[in-house]
Coordinates of C-alpha atoms in Angstrom, one line a residue:
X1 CA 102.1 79.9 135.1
X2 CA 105.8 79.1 135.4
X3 CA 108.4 81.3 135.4
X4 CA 109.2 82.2 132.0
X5 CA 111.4 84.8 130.4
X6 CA 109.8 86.8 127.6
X7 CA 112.6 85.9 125.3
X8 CA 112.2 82.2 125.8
X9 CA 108.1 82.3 125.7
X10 CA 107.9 84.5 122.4
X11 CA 110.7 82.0 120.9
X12 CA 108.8 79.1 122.0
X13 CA 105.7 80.8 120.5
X14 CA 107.7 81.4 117.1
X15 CA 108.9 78.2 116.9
X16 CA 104.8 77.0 117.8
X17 CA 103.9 78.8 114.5
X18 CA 106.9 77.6 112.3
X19 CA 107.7 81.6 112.0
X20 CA 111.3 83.0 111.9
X21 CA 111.9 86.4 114.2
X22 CA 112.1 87.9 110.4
X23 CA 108.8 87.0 109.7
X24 CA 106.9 88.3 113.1
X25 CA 108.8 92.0 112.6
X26 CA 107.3 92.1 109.0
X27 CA 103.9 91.5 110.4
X28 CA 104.4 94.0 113.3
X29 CA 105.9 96.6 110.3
X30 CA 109.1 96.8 112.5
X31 CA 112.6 96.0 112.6
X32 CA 113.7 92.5 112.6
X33 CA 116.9 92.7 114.7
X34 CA 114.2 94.7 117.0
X35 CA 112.4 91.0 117.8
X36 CA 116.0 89.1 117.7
X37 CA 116.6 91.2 120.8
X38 CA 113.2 90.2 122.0
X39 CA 114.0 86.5 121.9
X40 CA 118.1 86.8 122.7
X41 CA 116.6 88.1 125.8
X42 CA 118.4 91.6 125.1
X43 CA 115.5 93.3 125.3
X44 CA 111.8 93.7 127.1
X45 CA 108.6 95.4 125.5
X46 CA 108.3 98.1 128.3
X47 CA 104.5 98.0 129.9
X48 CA 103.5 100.8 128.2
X49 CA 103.9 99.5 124.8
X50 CA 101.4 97.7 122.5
X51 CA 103.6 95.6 121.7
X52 CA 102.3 92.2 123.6
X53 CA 98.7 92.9 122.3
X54 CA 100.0 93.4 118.4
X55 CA 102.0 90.0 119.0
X56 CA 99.0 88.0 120.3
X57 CA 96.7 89.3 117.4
X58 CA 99.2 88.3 114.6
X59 CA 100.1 85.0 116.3
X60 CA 96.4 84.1 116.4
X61 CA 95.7 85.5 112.9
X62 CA 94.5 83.0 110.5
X63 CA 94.0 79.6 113.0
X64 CA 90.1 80.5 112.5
X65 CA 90.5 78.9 109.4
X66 CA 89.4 75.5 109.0
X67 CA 92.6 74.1 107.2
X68 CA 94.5 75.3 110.1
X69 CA 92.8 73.1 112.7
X70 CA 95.8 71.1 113.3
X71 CA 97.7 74.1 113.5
X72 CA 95.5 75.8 115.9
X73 CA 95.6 72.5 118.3
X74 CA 99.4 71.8 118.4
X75 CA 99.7 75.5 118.8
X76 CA 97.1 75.1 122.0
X77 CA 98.5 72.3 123.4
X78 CA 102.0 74.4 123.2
X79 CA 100.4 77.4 124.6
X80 CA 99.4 74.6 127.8
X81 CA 103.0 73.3 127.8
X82 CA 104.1 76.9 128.6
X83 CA 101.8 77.9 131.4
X84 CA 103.4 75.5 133.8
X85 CA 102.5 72.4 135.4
X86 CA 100.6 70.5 138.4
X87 CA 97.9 72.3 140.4
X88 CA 98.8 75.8 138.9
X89 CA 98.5 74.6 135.3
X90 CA 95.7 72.4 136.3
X91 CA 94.0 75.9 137.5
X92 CA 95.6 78.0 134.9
X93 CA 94.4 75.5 132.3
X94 CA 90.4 74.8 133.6
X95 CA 90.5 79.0 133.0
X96 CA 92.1 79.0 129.6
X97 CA 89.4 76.8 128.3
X98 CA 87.1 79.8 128.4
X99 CA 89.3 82.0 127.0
X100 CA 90.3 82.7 122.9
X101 CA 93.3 81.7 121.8
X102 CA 94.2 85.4 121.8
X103 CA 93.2 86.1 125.4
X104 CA 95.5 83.2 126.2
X105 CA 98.3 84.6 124.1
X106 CA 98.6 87.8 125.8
X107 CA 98.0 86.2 129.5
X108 CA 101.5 84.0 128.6
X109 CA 103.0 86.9 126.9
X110 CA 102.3 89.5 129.6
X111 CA 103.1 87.0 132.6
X112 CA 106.3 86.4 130.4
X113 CA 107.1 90.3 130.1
X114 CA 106.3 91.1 133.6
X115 CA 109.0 88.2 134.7
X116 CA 111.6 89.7 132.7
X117 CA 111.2 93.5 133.7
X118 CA 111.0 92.3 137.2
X119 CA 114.0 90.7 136.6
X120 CA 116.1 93.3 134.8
X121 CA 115.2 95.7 137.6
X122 CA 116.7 93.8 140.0
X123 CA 120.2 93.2 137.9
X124 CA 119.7 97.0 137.6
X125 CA 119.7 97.7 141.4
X126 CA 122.3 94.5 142.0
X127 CA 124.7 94.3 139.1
X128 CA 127.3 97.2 138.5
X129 CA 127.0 98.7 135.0
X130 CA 129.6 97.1 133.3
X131 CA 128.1 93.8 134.3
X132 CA 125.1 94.5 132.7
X133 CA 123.5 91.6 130.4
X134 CA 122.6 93.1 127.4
X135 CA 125.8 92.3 124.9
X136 CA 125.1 95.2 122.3
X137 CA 124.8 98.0 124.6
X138 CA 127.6 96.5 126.3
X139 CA 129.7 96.5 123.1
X140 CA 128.1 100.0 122.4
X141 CA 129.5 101.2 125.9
X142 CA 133.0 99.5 125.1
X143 CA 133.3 101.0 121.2
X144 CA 133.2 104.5 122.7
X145 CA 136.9 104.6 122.4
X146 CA 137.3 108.6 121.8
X147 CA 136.3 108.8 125.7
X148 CA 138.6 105.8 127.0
X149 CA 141.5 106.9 129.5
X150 CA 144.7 105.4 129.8
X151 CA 146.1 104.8 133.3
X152 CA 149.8 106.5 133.5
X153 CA 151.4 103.4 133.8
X154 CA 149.9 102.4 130.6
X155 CA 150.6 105.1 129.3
X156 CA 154.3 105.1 130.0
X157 CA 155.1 101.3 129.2
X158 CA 153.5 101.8 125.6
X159 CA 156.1 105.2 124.9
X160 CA 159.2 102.8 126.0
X161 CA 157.7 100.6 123.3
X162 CA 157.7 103.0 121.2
X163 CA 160.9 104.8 121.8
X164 CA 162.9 101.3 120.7
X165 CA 163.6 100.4 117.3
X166 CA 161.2 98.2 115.5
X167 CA 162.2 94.7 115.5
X168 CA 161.6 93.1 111.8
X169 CA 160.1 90.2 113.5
X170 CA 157.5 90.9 116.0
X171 CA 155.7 88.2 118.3
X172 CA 152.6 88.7 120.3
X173 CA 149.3 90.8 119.4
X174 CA 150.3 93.8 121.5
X175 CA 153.7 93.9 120.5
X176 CA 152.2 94.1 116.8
X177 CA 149.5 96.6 117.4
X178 CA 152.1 98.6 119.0
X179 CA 154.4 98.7 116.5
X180 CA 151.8 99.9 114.2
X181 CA 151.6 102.7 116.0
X182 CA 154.9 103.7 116.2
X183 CA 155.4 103.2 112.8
X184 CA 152.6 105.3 111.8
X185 CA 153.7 108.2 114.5
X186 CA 157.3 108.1 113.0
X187 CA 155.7 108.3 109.9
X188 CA 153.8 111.8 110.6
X189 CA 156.2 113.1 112.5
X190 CA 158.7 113.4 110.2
X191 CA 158.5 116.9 108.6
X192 CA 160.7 116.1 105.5
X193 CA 158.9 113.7 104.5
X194 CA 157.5 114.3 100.6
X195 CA 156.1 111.7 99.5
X196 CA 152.5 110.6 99.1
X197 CA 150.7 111.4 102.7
X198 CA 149.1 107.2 102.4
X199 CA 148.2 105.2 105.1
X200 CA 146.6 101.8 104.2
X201 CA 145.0 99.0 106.6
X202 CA 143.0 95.9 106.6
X203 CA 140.4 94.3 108.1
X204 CA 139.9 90.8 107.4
X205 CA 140.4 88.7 111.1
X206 CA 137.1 87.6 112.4
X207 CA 138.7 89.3 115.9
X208 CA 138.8 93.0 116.4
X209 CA 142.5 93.8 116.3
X210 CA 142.0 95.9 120.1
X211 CA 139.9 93.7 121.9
X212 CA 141.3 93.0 125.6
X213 CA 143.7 95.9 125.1
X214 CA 141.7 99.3 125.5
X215 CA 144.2 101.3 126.6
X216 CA 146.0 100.6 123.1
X217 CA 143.4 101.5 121.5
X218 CA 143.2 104.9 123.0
X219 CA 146.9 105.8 121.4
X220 CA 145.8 104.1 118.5
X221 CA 142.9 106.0 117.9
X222 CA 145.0 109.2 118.8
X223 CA 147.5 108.8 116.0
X224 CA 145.1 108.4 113.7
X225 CA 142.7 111.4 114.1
X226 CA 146.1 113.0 114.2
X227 CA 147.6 111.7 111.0
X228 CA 143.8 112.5 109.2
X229 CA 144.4 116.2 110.9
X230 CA 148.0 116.7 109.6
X231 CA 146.3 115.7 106.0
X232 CA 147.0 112.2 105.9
X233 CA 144.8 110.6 103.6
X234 CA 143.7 106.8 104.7
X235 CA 142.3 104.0 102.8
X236 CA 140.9 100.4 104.5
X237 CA 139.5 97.8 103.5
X238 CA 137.5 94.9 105.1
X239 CA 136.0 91.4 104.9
X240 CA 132.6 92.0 105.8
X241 CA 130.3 88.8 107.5
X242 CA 127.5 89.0 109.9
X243 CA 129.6 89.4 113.3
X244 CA 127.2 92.3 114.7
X245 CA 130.5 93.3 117.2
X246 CA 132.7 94.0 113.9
X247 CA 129.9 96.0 112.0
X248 CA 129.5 97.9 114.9
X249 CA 132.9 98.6 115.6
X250 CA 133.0 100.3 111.9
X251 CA 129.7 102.1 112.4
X252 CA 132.0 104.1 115.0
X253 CA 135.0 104.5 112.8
X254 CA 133.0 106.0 110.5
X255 CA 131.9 108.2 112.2
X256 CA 134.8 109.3 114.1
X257 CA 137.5 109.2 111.2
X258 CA 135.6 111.7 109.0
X259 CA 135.5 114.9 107.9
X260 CA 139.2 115.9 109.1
X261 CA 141.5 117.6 106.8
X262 CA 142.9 114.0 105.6
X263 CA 140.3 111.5 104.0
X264 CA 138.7 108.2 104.8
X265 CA 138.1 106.0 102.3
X266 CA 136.7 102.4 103.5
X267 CA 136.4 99.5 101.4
X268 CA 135.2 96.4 101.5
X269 CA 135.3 92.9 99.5
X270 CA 132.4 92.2 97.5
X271 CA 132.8 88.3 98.8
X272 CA 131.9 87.8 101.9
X273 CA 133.4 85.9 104.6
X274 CA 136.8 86.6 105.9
X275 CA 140.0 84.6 105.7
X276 CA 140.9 81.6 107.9
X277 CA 144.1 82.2 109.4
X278 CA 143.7 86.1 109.0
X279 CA 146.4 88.1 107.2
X280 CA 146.3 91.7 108.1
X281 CA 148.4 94.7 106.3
X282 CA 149.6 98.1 108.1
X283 CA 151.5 100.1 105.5
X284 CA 152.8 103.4 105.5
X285 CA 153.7 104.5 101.4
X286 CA 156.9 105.4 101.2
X287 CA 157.6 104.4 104.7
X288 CA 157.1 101.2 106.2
X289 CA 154.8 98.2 106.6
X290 CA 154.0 95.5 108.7
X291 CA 152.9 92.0 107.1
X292 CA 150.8 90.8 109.9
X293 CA 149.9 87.1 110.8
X294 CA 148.0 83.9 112.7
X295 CA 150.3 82.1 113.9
X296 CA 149.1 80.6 117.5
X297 CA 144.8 80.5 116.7
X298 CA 142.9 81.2 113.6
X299 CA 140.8 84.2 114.6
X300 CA 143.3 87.2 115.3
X301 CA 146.8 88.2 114.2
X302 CA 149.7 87.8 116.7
X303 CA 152.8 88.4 114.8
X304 CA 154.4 90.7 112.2
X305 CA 157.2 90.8 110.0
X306 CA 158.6 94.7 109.7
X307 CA 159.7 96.3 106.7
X308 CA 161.0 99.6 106.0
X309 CA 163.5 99.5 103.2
X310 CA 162.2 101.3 99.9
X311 CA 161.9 99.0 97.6
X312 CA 160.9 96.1 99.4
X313 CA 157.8 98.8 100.9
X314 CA 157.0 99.6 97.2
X315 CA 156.2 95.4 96.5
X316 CA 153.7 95.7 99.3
X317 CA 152.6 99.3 97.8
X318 CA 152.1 97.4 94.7
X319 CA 150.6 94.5 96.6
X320 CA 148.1 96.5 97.8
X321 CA 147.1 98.1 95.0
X322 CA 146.3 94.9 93.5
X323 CA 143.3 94.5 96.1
X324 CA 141.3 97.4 95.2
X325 CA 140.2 95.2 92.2
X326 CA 138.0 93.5 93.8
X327 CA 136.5 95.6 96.5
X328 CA 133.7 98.2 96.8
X329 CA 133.3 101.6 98.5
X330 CA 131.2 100.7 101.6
X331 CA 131.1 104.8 102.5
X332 CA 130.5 106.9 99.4
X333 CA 131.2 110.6 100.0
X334 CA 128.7 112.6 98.0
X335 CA 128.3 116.6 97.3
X336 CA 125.2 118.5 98.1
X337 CA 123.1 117.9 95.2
X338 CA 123.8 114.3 94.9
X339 CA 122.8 114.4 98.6
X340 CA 119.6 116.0 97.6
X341 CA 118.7 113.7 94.9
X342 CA 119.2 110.5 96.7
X343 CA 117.7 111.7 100.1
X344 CA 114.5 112.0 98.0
X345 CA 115.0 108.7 96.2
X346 CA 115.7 106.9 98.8
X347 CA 112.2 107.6 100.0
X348 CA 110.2 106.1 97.2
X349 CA 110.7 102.7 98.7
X350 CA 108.8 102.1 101.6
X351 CA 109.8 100.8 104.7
X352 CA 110.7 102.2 108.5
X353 CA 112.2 105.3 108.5
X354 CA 114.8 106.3 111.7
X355 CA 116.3 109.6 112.2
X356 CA 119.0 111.1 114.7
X357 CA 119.2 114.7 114.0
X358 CA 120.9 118.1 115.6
X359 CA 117.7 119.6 114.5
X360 CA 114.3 118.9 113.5
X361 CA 113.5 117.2 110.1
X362 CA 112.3 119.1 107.0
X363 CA 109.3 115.9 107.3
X364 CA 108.0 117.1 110.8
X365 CA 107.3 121.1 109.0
X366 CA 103.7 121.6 107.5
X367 CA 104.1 121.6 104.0
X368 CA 102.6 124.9 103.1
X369 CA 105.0 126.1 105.6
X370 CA 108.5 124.2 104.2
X371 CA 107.2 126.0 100.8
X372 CA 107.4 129.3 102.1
X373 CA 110.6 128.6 103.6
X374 CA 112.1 127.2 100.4
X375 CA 110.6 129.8 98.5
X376 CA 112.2 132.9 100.7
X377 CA 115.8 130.3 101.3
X378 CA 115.7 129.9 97.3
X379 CA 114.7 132.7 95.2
X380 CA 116.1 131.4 92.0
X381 CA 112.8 129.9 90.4
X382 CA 114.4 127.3 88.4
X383 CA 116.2 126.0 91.6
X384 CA 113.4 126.6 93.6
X385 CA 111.1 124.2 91.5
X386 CA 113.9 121.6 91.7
X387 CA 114.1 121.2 95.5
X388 CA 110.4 121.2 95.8
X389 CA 110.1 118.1 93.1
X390 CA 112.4 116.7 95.6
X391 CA 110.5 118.1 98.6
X392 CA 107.2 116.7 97.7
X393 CA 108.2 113.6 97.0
X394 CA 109.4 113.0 100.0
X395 CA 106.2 114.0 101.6
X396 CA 104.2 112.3 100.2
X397 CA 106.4 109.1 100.8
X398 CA 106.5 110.0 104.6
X399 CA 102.8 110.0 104.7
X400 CA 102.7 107.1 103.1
X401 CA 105.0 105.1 105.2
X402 CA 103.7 106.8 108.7
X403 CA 100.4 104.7 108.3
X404 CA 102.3 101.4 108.1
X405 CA 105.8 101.8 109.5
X406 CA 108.0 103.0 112.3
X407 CA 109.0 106.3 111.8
X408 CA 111.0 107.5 114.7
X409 CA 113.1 110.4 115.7
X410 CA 115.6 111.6 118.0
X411 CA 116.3 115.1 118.9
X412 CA 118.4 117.1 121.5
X413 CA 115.4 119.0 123.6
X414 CA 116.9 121.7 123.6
X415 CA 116.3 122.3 119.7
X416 CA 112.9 122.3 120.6
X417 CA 113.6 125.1 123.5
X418 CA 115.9 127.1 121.5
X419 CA 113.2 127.0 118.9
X420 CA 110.8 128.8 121.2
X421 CA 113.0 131.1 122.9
X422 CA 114.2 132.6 119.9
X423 CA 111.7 132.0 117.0
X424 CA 114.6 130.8 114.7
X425 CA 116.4 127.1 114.1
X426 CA 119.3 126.6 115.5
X427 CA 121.5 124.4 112.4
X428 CA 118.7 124.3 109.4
X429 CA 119.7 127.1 107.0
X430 CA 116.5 126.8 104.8
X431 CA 114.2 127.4 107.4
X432 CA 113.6 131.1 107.6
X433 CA 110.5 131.3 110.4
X434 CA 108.1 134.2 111.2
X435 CA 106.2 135.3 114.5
X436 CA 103.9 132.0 114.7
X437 CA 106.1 129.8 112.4
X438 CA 108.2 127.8 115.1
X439 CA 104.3 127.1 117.4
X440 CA 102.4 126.1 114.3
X441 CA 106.1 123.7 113.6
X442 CA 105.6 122.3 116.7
X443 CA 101.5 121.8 116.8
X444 CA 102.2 120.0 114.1
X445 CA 104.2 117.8 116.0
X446 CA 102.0 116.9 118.2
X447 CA 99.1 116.3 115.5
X448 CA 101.4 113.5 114.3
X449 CA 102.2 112.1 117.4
X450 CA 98.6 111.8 118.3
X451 CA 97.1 111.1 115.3
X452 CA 100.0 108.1 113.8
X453 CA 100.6 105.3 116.5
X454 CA 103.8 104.6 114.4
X455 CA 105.5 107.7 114.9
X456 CA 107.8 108.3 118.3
X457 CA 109.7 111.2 119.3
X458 CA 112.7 110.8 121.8
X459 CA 114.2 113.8 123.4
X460 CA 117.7 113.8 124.5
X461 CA 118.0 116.3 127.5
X462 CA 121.6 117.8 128.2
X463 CA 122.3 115.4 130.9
X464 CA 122.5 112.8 128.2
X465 CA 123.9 114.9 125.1
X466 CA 127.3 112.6 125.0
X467 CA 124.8 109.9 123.5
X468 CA 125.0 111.9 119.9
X469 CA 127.9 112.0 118.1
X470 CA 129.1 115.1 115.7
X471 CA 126.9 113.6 112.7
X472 CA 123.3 113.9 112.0
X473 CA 122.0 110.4 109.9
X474 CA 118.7 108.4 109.2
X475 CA 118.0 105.0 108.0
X476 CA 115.4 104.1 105.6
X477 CA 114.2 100.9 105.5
X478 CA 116.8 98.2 105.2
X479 CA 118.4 99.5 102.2
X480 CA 119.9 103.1 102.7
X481 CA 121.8 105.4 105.7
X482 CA 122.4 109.0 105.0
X483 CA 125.2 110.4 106.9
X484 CA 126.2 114.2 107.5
X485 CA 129.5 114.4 109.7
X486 CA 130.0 117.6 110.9
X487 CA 133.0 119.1 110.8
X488 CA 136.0 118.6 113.6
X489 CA 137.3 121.6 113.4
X490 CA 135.0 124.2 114.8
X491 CA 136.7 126.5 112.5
X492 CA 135.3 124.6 109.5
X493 CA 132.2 124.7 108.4
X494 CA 132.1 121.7 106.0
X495 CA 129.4 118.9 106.5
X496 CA 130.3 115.7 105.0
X497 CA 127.7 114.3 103.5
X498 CA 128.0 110.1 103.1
X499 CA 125.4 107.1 102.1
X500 CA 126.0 103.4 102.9
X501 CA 124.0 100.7 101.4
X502 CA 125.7 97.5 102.3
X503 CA 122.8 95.4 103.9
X504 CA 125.2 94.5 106.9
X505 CA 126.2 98.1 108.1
X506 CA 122.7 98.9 107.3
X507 CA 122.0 96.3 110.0
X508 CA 124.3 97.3 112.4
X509 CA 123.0 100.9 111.7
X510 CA 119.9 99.8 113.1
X511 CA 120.7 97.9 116.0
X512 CA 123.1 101.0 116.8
X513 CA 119.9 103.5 116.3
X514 CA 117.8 101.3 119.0
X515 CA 120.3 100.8 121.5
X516 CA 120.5 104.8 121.4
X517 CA 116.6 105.0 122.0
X518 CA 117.3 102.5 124.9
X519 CA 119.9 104.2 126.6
X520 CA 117.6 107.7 126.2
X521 CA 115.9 108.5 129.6
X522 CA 112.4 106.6 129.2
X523 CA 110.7 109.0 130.0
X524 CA 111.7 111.2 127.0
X525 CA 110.6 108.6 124.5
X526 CA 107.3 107.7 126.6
X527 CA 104.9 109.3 123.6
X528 CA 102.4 111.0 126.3
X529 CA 105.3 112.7 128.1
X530 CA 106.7 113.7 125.3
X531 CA 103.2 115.4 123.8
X532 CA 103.0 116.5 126.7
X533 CA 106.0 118.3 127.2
X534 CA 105.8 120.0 123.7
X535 CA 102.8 120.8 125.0
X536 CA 103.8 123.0 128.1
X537 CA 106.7 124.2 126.0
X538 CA 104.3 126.2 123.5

């Protein structure tokens, strides 16, 4: 067989079948950006994984039929196009006439795989890390802005900027997004200031506004976790299409702009698509604002026109108020009973189920066992019968789904060893274990592990901790993403609890979930290992 990449021999296999990537994930009950990787090359099913046999049986389903007999040739004659040519194929092809088309589907689709891990080790052992190939985890690696460093030089040049008066016309991007900055800084640093505590932005430039200049970004992202310290309250909104690089980028905003004294609110427009030159707003209320434009390209803003006197700021105030008319919350903030009620009605829709959690799920708990802890955490009867309504519901929904779909999990391991050590949770306040609680909790585990090929466990040891954020959040299905930021201050104990249920943040959710299992040593999301572990840990 020839050389083939797994990528280009599943596409060529799609394409064989007249399937869309979309169409193969349904029949595998998994994630369809999870096969897009498959063909973009991104990623590699790992050896270990079923995944080439469950491919070759639902490629092959159905071409028994006799009204698919033209099907099932052009399909064969494909599968001969892709095993190579002259003597080889000759050889390769006298063999595969005494094979099913199913035993020829996973010879092509292992020789494929094995040619692409082969591959991506050597880039591994050749290629730095920032050269690496795959473009998400790239992107992933490059969005973690809160841990980018600025060079002094950098660091120096951009306070000179600063330090000068704003011009009221601005040329060139980083002379903008500087400015922006500097306005915003004046802005909080002024201590007489009274007015309202506002800062509004916009998204709308197919270009991220930081790209090639990191080390901005790094004051930029400063000044604002500052501002939302000080109590600055902030408001966004965006144009929303399906760049996965710009979903992605506010997957992390999210997540790192909330829960500080000062609020997030972000917005988007329920019309999707995003304007052609780009027009961009930074405004300060009661303070400043820069109108922000294309000028030289039509994908990213590149000059400003500065305006700080009162009543000229109030037009724009006004200006912007006018937007909010036609835009959404993407991010709705909800309190602890809302949170309740939708984490259990979310669950009556089937569908994959992904969790990244400081510590283990309420779902993973026998049930007889999550009712004695409800019933000891909640005394009040009439309470007590409402949360395990809720509680049921979701069980029964979870055993539903585990038959069919992927439920998967990621936890720190050392919930799981704290767990033991000390008989008690470490975060979950409703759990309220006895002597034999936290084994029979974790023998459960295993049972479901062993006995539900859909369900996966991945461990995150302390090496690799930096890979969770301060929020714990699932995703279920392609419809729903519960969110609970925790708080910044460690001197606060306020979770933030926030849903999103746009279907292209849910998206980027999802492709942000499997690049973390990815990145996660493999050999703390191989399922034996992992049994096995829990095993030795009880």
């Amino acid at each position: 067989m020839k050389h083939t990449k797994f990528g280009d021999c599943l596409n060529e296999l799609l394409q064989l079948r007249g399937w869309s990537a979309a169409r193969l994930a349904k029949s595998l009950n998994i994630d369809s950006s999870y096969v897009r990787r498959w063909v973009r090359g991104e990623r590699t099913p790992s050896l270990n994984s079923n995944y080439i046999i469950q491919i070759a049986e639902v490629l092959n389903e159905g071409l028994d039929k006799e009204y698919k007999k033209v099907t099932k040739d052009v399909f064969l004659k494909g599968i001969q196009d892709l095993v190579g040519s002259g003597d080889v194929r000759n050889t390769e092809a006298s063999a595969a006439e005494n094979q099913s088309v199913f035993e020829q589907l996973v010879h092509i689709l292992q020789q494929s795989q094995i040619h692409s891990l082969t591959l991506d080790h050597e880039a591994r052992k050749t290629h730095k890390p920032i050269d690496r190939q795959t473009y998400v985890m790239d992107l992933l690696d490059n969005a973690q802005w809160h841990t980018t460093s600025t060079t002094p030089s950098n660091q120096e040049a951009l306070a000179v900027f600063m330090g000068s008066q704003i011009p009221k016309a601005i040329q060139g991007k980083k002379e903008v997004l500087t400015a922006a900055i500097s306005m915003i800084r004046e802005a909080i640093a002024d201590k007489e200031f009274i007015g309202n505590r506002e800062i509004f932005l916009t998204f709308q430039s197919e270009k991220e506004y930081f790209d090639d200049y990191p080390e901005i970004y790094t004051h930029w992202q400063n000044t604002i976790i500052e501002a939302l310290s000080l109590g600055w309250n902030m408001k966004q909104i965006c144009k929303l299409n399906k760049n996965i690089e710009r979903s992605l980028r506010l997957v992390h905003q999210i997540m790192d702009w909330t829960n500080y004294q000062g609020t997030y609110g972000l917005f988007y427009f329920n019309k999707y698509g995003i304007y052609n030159p780009p027009f961009e707003i930074f405004l300060v209320r009661g303070k400043g604002a820069l109108l922000c434009f294309a000028t030289d390209n039509h994908n990213e803003i590149d000059a400003a026109l500065y305006i700080n006197e009162l009543e000229s700021v109030q037009v724009i105030e006004k200006f912007a108020k006018q937007m909010f008319y036609d835009v959404e919350p993407l991010v709705r903030k909800l309190d602890r009973e809302a949170y309740f009620e939708l984490n259990s009605a979310k669950d009556r829709k089937s569908g994959n189920h992904l969790i990244c959690y400081h510590d283990l799920s309420f779902l993973t708990v026998p049930f007889e066992t999550m009712r004695k802890y409800v019933e000891v955490s909640i005394p009040n009867e009439a309470e007590n019968k409402v949360h395990m309504k809720r509680i049921e519901a979701s069980y029964k929904s979870f055993y539903r789904d585990i038959q069919k779909y992927k439920i998967v999990h990621i936890y720190p391991m050392r919930i799981f060893e704290y767990a033991v050590k000390t008989g008690q949770y470490p975060k979950n306040a409703y759990f309220r274990p006895i002597a034999g609680d936290i084994t029979h909790h974790i023998k459960h585990i295993i049972w479901l592990l062993k006995t539900y090929e859909g369900f996966e466990i991945a461990l995150v040891s302390d090496n690799q901790i930096e890979l969770l954020n301060q929020a714990e959040w699932e995703i279920k299905g392609d419809h729903t993403i519960m969110i609970g930021v925790m708080p910044k201050n460690e001197n606060d104990t306020n979770v933030e609890l926030l849903t999103i249920a746009e279907g292209t943040i849910v998206g980027a959710f999802q492709e942000y979930f499997w690049d973390l299992w990815d990145r996660i040593n493999p050999i703390h999301r191989d399922k034996a290992s992992v049994i096995s572990w829990l095993e030795q840990l009880i």
